GROMACS .gro file of C-alpha atoms in nm:
model
  354
    1SER     CA    1  -1.815   1.219   0.422
    2GLN     CA    2  -2.079   1.084   0.186
    3LEU     CA    3  -1.833   1.056  -0.103
    4ALA     CA    4  -1.589   0.859   0.115
    5ALA     CA    5  -1.875   0.622   0.203
    6VAL     CA    6  -1.941   0.580  -0.169
    7LEU     CA    7  -1.574   0.488  -0.220
    8ARG     CA    8  -1.595   0.218   0.047
    9ALA     CA    9  -1.925   0.078  -0.085
   10HIS     CA   10  -1.788   0.083  -0.440
   11LEU     CA   11  -1.482  -0.119  -0.333
   12VAL     CA   12  -1.691  -0.372  -0.142
   13ASN     CA   13  -1.918  -0.432  -0.441
   14LEU     CA   14  -1.622  -0.468  -0.677
   15ALA     CA   15  -1.466  -0.724  -0.442
   16ARG     CA   16  -1.790  -0.923  -0.431
   17ARG     CA   17  -1.833  -0.934  -0.809
   18THR     CA   18  -1.472  -0.985  -0.923
   19GLN     CA   19  -1.150  -1.143  -0.799
   20LEU     CA   20  -1.026  -0.797  -0.699
   21LEU     CA   21  -0.927  -0.918  -0.350
   22ALA     CA   22  -0.870  -1.287  -0.411
   23GLY     CA   23  -0.766  -1.469  -0.093
   24ILE     CA   24  -0.902  -1.201   0.139
   25GLU     CA   25  -1.093  -1.463   0.336
   26GLU     CA   26  -0.760  -1.605   0.459
   27GLN     CA   27  -0.525  -1.307   0.498
   28ALA     CA   28  -0.563  -0.934   0.436
   29TYR     CA   29  -0.305  -0.657   0.466
   30ILE     CA   30  -0.397  -0.297   0.538
   31ASP     CA   31  -0.121  -0.044   0.467
   32ILE     CA   32  -0.144   0.320   0.565
   33ASP     CA   33   0.078   0.603   0.450
   34SER     CA   34   0.072   0.965   0.337
   35LEU     CA   35   0.231   1.163   0.058
   36LEU     CA   36   0.277   1.527  -0.038
   37ARG     CA   37   0.147   1.645  -0.373
   38PRO     CA   38   0.314   1.972  -0.473
   39VAL     CA   39   0.103   2.268  -0.580
   40TYR     CA   40   0.219   2.603  -0.707
   41GLY     CA   41  -0.076   2.839  -0.679
   42ARG     CA   42  -0.065   3.061  -0.373
   43ALA     CA   43  -0.444   3.091  -0.372
   44LYS     CA   44  -0.504   2.715  -0.352
   45GLN     CA   45  -0.689   2.640  -0.029
   46GLY     CA   46  -0.503   2.422   0.222
   47ALA     CA   47  -0.169   2.451   0.045
   48SER     CA   48   0.115   2.484   0.293
   49PHE     CA   49   0.473   2.373   0.336
   50GLY     CA   50   0.529   2.015   0.444
   51HIS     CA   51   0.819   1.771   0.461
   52THR     CA   52   0.884   1.529   0.179
   53LYS     CA   53   1.180   1.321   0.066
   54ILE     CA   54   1.342   1.371  -0.275
   55ALA     CA   55   1.648   1.163  -0.372
   56GLY     CA   56   1.687   1.058  -0.009
   57ARG     CA   57   1.689   1.412   0.128
   58GLN     CA   58   1.424   1.584   0.338
   59VAL     CA   59   1.294   1.903   0.178
   60LEU     CA   60   1.009   2.147   0.235
   61ARG     CA   61   0.755   2.182  -0.045
   62ARG     CA   62   0.427   2.364  -0.078
   63GLY     CA   63   0.146   2.117  -0.133
   64LEU     CA   64  -0.147   1.911  -0.009
   65SER     CA   65  -0.105   1.588   0.186
   66PRO     CA   66  -0.342   1.296   0.117
   67LEU     CA   67  -0.361   1.017   0.377
   68ALA     CA   68  -0.444   0.681   0.219
   69ALA     CA   69  -0.511   0.325   0.332
   70THR     CA   70  -0.491   0.026   0.099
   71ILE     CA   71  -0.609  -0.335   0.119
   72SER     CA   72  -0.417  -0.622  -0.040
   73THR     CA   73  -0.375  -0.996  -0.005
   74PRO     CA   74  -0.083  -1.232  -0.068
   75VAL     CA   75  -0.206  -1.279  -0.428
   76ALA     CA   76  -0.400  -0.957  -0.502
   77ALA     CA   77  -0.265  -0.612  -0.583
   78PRO     CA   78  -0.349  -0.331  -0.340
   79VAL     CA   79  -0.662  -0.122  -0.380
   80VAL     CA   80  -0.754   0.203  -0.206
   81ALA     CA   81  -0.983   0.157   0.094
   82GLY     CA   82  -0.984   0.524   0.188
   83ILE     CA   83  -0.816   0.853   0.104
   84ARG     CA   84  -0.838   1.178   0.294
   85LEU     CA   85  -0.697   1.508   0.171
   86ARG     CA   86  -0.523   1.728   0.430
   87ALA     CA   87  -0.323   2.048   0.440
   88GLY     CA   88   0.042   2.017   0.342
   89LYS     CA   89   0.163   2.096   0.693
   90ALA     CA   90  -0.046   1.818   0.850
   91GLY     CA   91   0.151   1.556   1.039
   92SER     CA   92   0.178   1.224   0.858
   93GLY     CA   93  -0.006   1.035   1.133
   94ARG     CA   94  -0.289   1.284   1.181
   95GLY     CA   95  -0.623   1.101   1.169
   96ALA     CA   96  -0.456   0.765   1.114
   97ASP     CA   97  -0.646   0.584   1.390
   98SER     CA   98  -0.989   0.661   1.241
   99MET     CA   99  -0.860   0.577   0.894
  100VAL     CA  100  -0.743   0.236   1.018
  101THR     CA  101  -1.081   0.170   1.183
  102GLU     CA  102  -1.265   0.251   0.860
  103ALA     CA  103  -1.027   0.039   0.650
  104VAL     CA  104  -1.071  -0.263   0.878
  105LYS     CA  105  -1.450  -0.230   0.854
  106THR     CA  106  -1.426  -0.206   0.474
  107ALA     CA  107  -1.201  -0.514   0.457
  108ARG     CA  108  -1.446  -0.718   0.662
  109GLU     CA  109  -1.740  -0.606   0.449
  110GLY     CA  110  -1.536  -0.710   0.146
  111GLY     CA  111  -1.496  -1.066   0.272
  112ALA     CA  112  -1.204  -1.057   0.517
  113THR     CA  113  -1.302  -1.333   0.761
  114GLY     CA  114  -0.948  -1.439   0.848
  115LYS     CA  115  -0.646  -1.251   0.975
  116ILE     CA  116  -0.594  -0.881   0.908
  117LEU     CA  117  -0.254  -0.715   0.953
  118VAL     CA  118  -0.217  -0.336   0.964
  119ARG     CA  119   0.126  -0.207   0.856
  120GLY     CA  120   0.271   0.141   0.887
  121ASP     CA  121   0.599   0.330   0.912
  122SER     CA  122   0.728   0.533   1.206
  123ALA     CA  123   0.476   0.814   1.152
  124PHE     CA  124   0.201   0.563   1.239
  125GLY     CA  125   0.381   0.381   1.520
  126THR     CA  126   0.173   0.557   1.783
  127GLY     CA  127  -0.042   0.449   2.074
  128ALA     CA  128  -0.354   0.575   1.897
  129VAL     CA  129  -0.300   0.355   1.591
  130ALA     CA  130  -0.200   0.048   1.794
  131THR     CA  131  -0.503   0.091   2.021
  132ALA     CA  132  -0.732   0.129   1.719
  133CYS     CA  133  -0.596  -0.202   1.585
  134LEU     CA  134  -0.653  -0.378   1.917
  135LYS     CA  135  -1.007  -0.242   1.945
  136ALA     CA  136  -1.080  -0.363   1.592
  137GLY     CA  137  -0.941  -0.706   1.675
  138VAL     CA  138  -0.667  -0.705   1.411
  139GLN     CA  139  -0.291  -0.750   1.417
  140PHE     CA  140  -0.047  -0.465   1.364
  141SER     CA  141   0.310  -0.419   1.246
  142LEU     CA  142   0.423  -0.062   1.313
  143VAL     CA  143   0.767   0.097   1.301
  144LEU     CA  144   0.873   0.260   1.628
  145THR     CA  145   1.078   0.575   1.649
  146LYS     CA  146   1.398   0.496   1.838
  147ASN     CA  147   1.403   0.654   2.182
  148ARG     CA  148   1.575   0.570   2.508
  149ALA     CA  149   1.327   0.297   2.602
  150VAL     CA  150   1.356   0.129   2.262
  151THR     CA  151   1.736   0.155   2.271
  152ARG     CA  152   1.748  -0.005   2.616
  153ALA     CA  153   1.523  -0.287   2.496
  154ILE     CA  154   1.746  -0.350   2.195
  155ALA     CA  155   2.051  -0.363   2.422
  156THR     CA  156   1.896  -0.650   2.619
  157ILE     CA  157   1.882  -0.882   2.314
  158PRO     CA  158   2.146  -1.158   2.356
  159GLN     CA  159   2.401  -1.172   2.076
  160ASP     CA  160   2.337  -1.542   2.010
  161THR     CA  161   1.970  -1.479   1.924
  162TRP     CA  162   2.040  -1.273   1.611
  163GLN     CA  163   1.958  -1.472   1.298
  164PRO     CA  164   2.011  -1.393   0.928
  165VAL     CA  165   1.705  -1.308   0.724
  166HIS     CA  166   1.658  -1.435   0.367
  167TYR     CA  167   1.507  -1.164   0.147
  168SER     CA  168   1.388  -1.241  -0.203
  169GLY     CA  169   1.672  -1.193  -0.448
  170ALA     CA  170   1.940  -1.258  -0.186
  171VAL     CA  171   2.258  -1.423  -0.318
  172LEU     CA  172   2.423  -1.733  -0.169
  173ASP     CA  173   2.799  -1.759  -0.136
  174PRO     CA  174   2.902  -2.051  -0.367
  175ASP     CA  175   3.185  -2.153  -0.130
  176THR     CA  176   3.010  -2.142   0.209
  177GLY     CA  177   2.644  -2.163   0.106
  178GLU     CA  178   2.565  -1.868   0.335
  179LEU     CA  179   2.380  -1.551   0.242
  180ILE     CA  180   2.588  -1.263   0.110
  181SER     CA  181   2.401  -1.025   0.337
  182ASP     CA  182   2.465  -0.885   0.682
  183ALA     CA  183   2.098  -0.826   0.773
  184GLU     CA  184   1.998  -1.001   1.095
  185VAL     CA  185   1.681  -1.000   1.304
  186ALA     CA  186   1.594  -1.073   1.666
  187GLU     CA  187   1.308  -0.994   1.899
  188VAL     CA  188   1.226  -0.909   2.259
  189MET     CA  189   0.901  -0.838   2.443
  190PHE     CA  190   0.848  -0.466   2.490
  191THR     CA  191   0.587  -0.232   2.639
  192ALA     CA  192   0.547   0.064   2.407
  193PHE     CA  193   0.376   0.396   2.484
  194ALA     CA  194   0.423   0.327   2.857
  195SER     CA  195   0.378   0.695   2.946
  196THR     CA  196   0.035   0.715   2.780
  197LYS     CA  197  -0.308   0.594   2.892
  198HIS     CA  198  -0.291   0.299   2.652
  199PRO     CA  199   0.040   0.112   2.685
  200VAL     CA  200   0.081  -0.179   2.444
  201THR     CA  201   0.292  -0.487   2.517
  202ALA     CA  202   0.395  -0.682   2.208
  203ARG     CA  203   0.692  -0.820   2.021
  204LEU     CA  204   0.969  -0.572   1.938
  205ILE     CA  205   1.135  -0.716   1.628
  206VAL     CA  206   1.463  -0.551   1.537
  207ARG     CA  207   1.646  -0.569   1.206
  208ARG     CA  208   2.011  -0.473   1.212
  209VAL     CA  209   2.255  -0.413   0.926
  210ARG     CA  210   2.622  -0.321   0.921
  211ASP     CA  211   2.690   0.050   0.890
  212ARG     CA  212   2.866   0.064   0.554
  213ALA     CA  213   2.995   0.412   0.631
  214LYS     CA  214   3.221   0.260   0.900
  215LEU     CA  215   3.391  -0.043   0.744
  216GLU     CA  216   3.731  -0.001   0.911
  217GLU     CA  217   3.599  -0.014   1.268
  218LEU     CA  218   3.759  -0.222   1.544
  219PHE     CA  219   3.426  -0.393   1.614
  220PRO     CA  220   3.102  -0.416   1.410
  221VAL     CA  221   2.886  -0.104   1.405
  222TRP     CA  222   2.518  -0.178   1.344
  223ARG     CA  223   2.215   0.025   1.244
  224TYR     CA  224   1.893  -0.091   1.410
  225HIS     CA  225   1.541  -0.077   1.264
  226PRO     CA  226   1.273  -0.174   1.521
  227PHE     CA  227   0.903  -0.238   1.470
  228LEU     CA  228   0.628  -0.348   1.707
  229THR     CA  229   0.396  -0.632   1.614
  230ASN     CA  230   0.152  -0.875   1.769
  231SER     CA  231   0.154  -1.113   1.473
  232GLU     CA  232   0.219  -1.483   1.525
  233GLU     CA  233   0.476  -1.529   1.247
  234PRO     CA  234   0.835  -1.636   1.322
  235THR     CA  235   1.082  -1.351   1.363
  236ALA     CA  236   1.236  -1.362   1.015
  237ALA     CA  237   0.901  -1.415   0.842
  238ALA     CA  238   0.745  -1.125   1.036
  239ASP     CA  239   1.028  -0.898   0.923
  240ILE     CA  240   0.980  -0.994   0.557
  241THR     CA  241   0.604  -0.942   0.584
  242HIS     CA  242   0.652  -0.603   0.748
  243ARG     CA  243   0.892  -0.482   0.478
  244ARG     CA  244   0.628  -0.555   0.215
  245HIS     CA  245   0.447  -0.250   0.350
  246ALA     CA  246   0.630  -0.068   0.069
  247ILE     CA  247   0.369  -0.207  -0.171
  248ILE     CA  248   0.157   0.100  -0.096
  249GLU     CA  249   0.414   0.305  -0.289
  250THR     CA  250   0.302   0.129  -0.609
  251VAL     CA  251  -0.049   0.265  -0.549
  252PHE     CA  252   0.091   0.616  -0.500
  253ALA     CA  253   0.293   0.578  -0.821
  254ASP     CA  254  -0.018   0.474  -1.015
  255LEU     CA  255  -0.221   0.764  -0.874
  256ILE     CA  256   0.053   1.018  -0.945
  257ASP     CA  257   0.092   0.878  -1.295
  258GLY     CA  258  -0.284   0.923  -1.340
  259PRO     CA  259  -0.547   1.151  -1.185
  260LEU     CA  260  -0.332   1.273  -0.893
  261ALA     CA  261  -0.074   1.417  -1.130
  262HIS     CA  262  -0.230   1.745  -1.023
  263LEU     CA  263  -0.506   1.877  -0.798
  264PRO     CA  264  -0.694   2.103  -1.039
  265SER     CA  265  -0.920   2.321  -0.824
  266GLY     CA  266  -0.846   2.615  -0.604
  267ARG     CA  267  -1.104   2.494  -0.351
  268PHE     CA  268  -1.006   2.238  -0.091
  269ALA     CA  269  -1.340   2.056  -0.095
  270ALA     CA  270  -1.325   2.009  -0.472
  271ASN     CA  271  -0.971   1.870  -0.453
  272SER     CA  272  -1.079   1.637  -0.173
  273ALA     CA  273  -1.358   1.503  -0.394
  274TRP     CA  274  -1.109   1.473  -0.681
  275ALA     CA  275  -0.878   1.255  -0.466
  276ILE     CA  276  -1.166   1.023  -0.370
  277CYS     CA  277  -1.278   0.992  -0.732
  278ALA     CA  278  -0.916   0.914  -0.826
  279ALA     CA  279  -0.919   0.629  -0.573
  280MET     CA  280  -1.245   0.496  -0.721
  281THR     CA  281  -1.101   0.496  -1.073
  282HIS     CA  282  -0.790   0.314  -0.945
  283ASN     CA  283  -1.004   0.041  -0.790
  284LEU     CA  284  -1.222   0.017  -1.101
  285LEU     CA  285  -0.913  -0.018  -1.320
  286ARG     CA  286  -0.783  -0.292  -1.090
  287ALA     CA  287  -1.114  -0.479  -1.117
  288ALA     CA  288  -1.101  -0.451  -1.495
  289GLY     CA  289  -0.754  -0.603  -1.486
  290THR     CA  290  -0.876  -0.904  -1.291
  291LEU     CA  291  -1.144  -0.965  -1.555
  292ALA     CA  292  -0.894  -0.935  -1.841
  293SER     CA  293  -0.626  -1.187  -1.737
  294PRO     CA  294  -0.416  -1.300  -1.439
  295GLN     CA  295  -0.117  -1.093  -1.553
  296HIS     CA  296  -0.332  -0.782  -1.586
  297ALA     CA  297  -0.464  -0.839  -1.233
  298VAL     CA  298  -0.123  -0.736  -1.096
  299ALA     CA  299  -0.007  -0.502  -1.376
  300ARG     CA  300   0.080  -0.136  -1.331
  301GLY     CA  301  -0.192   0.118  -1.390
  302ALA     CA  302  -0.012   0.258  -1.695
  303THR     CA  303  -0.005  -0.091  -1.848
  304LEU     CA  304  -0.378  -0.136  -1.792
  305ARG     CA  305  -0.459   0.200  -1.946
  306ARG     CA  306  -0.240   0.128  -2.248
  307GLN     CA  307  -0.361  -0.226  -2.316
  308ILE     CA  308  -0.728  -0.242  -2.218
  309VAL     CA  309  -0.850   0.119  -2.185
  310ASN     CA  310  -0.690   0.327  -2.463
  311ASP     CA  311  -0.806   0.090  -2.737
  312PRO     CA  312  -0.785   0.147  -3.115
  313VAL     CA  313  -1.153   0.057  -3.161
  314ARG     CA  314  -1.358   0.171  -3.462
  315ILE     CA  315  -1.731   0.218  -3.408
  316ALA     CA  316  -1.969   0.130  -3.690
  317ARG     CA  317  -2.351   0.143  -3.702
  318PRO     CA  318  -2.481  -0.109  -3.957
  319GLN     CA  319  -2.860  -0.139  -3.945
  320ARG     CA  320  -2.865   0.115  -3.660
  321ARG     CA  321  -2.669  -0.117  -3.436
  322ARG     CA  322  -2.341  -0.017  -3.278
  323VAL     CA  323  -2.056  -0.251  -3.367
  324LEU     CA  324  -1.702  -0.223  -3.228
  325HIS     CA  325  -1.429  -0.327  -3.472
  326LEU     CA  326  -1.093  -0.422  -3.320
  327PRO     CA  327  -0.773  -0.424  -3.528
  328THR     CA  328  -0.708  -0.761  -3.693
  329HIS     CA  329  -0.368  -0.826  -3.540
  330TRP     CA  330  -0.403  -0.628  -3.216
  331PRO     CA  331  -0.206  -0.823  -2.950
  332TRP     CA  332  -0.444  -0.739  -2.665
  333ALA     CA  333  -0.767  -0.837  -2.840
  334ASP     CA  334  -0.819  -1.158  -2.640
  335TYR     CA  335  -0.773  -0.977  -2.309
  336TRP     CA  336  -1.006  -0.696  -2.416
  337MET     CA  337  -1.271  -0.948  -2.520
  338ALA     CA  338  -1.236  -1.129  -2.187
  339LEU     CA  339  -1.302  -0.796  -2.014
  340TRP     CA  340  -1.595  -0.726  -2.247
  341HIS     CA  341  -1.761  -1.060  -2.178
  342GLY     CA  342  -1.687  -1.036  -1.807
  343VAL     CA  343  -1.861  -0.700  -1.783
  344PHE     CA  344  -2.144  -0.711  -2.036
  345VAL     CA  345  -2.244  -1.071  -2.104
  346THR     CA  346  -2.377  -1.121  -1.754
  347ALA     CA  347  -2.550  -0.783  -1.753
  348THR     CA  348  -2.709  -0.804  -2.099
  349GLY     CA  349  -2.761  -1.177  -2.139
  350PRO     CA  350  -3.085  -1.364  -2.083
  351PRO     CA  351  -3.226  -1.365  -1.729
  352ALA     CA  352  -3.128  -1.651  -1.505
  353THR     CA  353  -3.381  -1.930  -1.476
  354ALA     CA  354  -3.574  -1.962  -1.154
   0.00000   0.00000   0.00000
């Protein structure tokens, strides 16, 4: 839609004028996921029952289901590249291939000249999404639903190829120097979606952990978590990179804590426009954070609103000029002034010399 195109153009221009996507020229990550926003009015268009997870349990709730794609870098917080409102009963992966294609195009317009990795959970581990990534010339890291073919592939992995993976925050045993963790990873080449028109052959990386519900077994019982990727990283590093897909949940948390706390209209089109405008405000707030300070560049949305948006500023008009008075001992004054100068000095200062 036209408003979605405005969202993409808005993000590209923010990235060109600020450090919103610092490091995007070397590595960019595109994460795609969906969520269910509950609604309670029976007359709200598009509202229907869909699956969501609350406290680790699958439940049915009436709501609307936005599909979102974010762009991030190793040093920059994620921003929304696209958001699409759908009915609550829509499958999580519906329309994901076109969303990925649009997000890749937006990332490249925003300066992504290096590697791009698309990450998604099992709802997006489909032939359509993988094929869209290959057509766009980007790498992918997609969770696969375990079926008979995947189980057979996992069974072919030799036992001596499993290696421990070092996650951030892992603890070392002071006596042995080994990790106090039973997570291990290994890989095998695998052809996914073999029964479709677009089979994909890539690396099947499997993470396994001990089943803590069965600690008195005669032999170890493992739970396996496979994902398909064509990245060039070593096995353990690829697993760590893939698990950072969860960063998209921080974007959802910021949106839910802000404009997506509710979808106010009874009309589907109006709520769709509301979701896109919410994404634009999220990106604008992120850009403001990068102008304020390095710590604000990666801060939560609530922190940014509290420290550089909801300001205790007094407006005075001496000699018919507007003057903003900040509190004398306000702890965020320096950051607010950095944002002020970053936004207005360039725009209102003298013209650049020829």
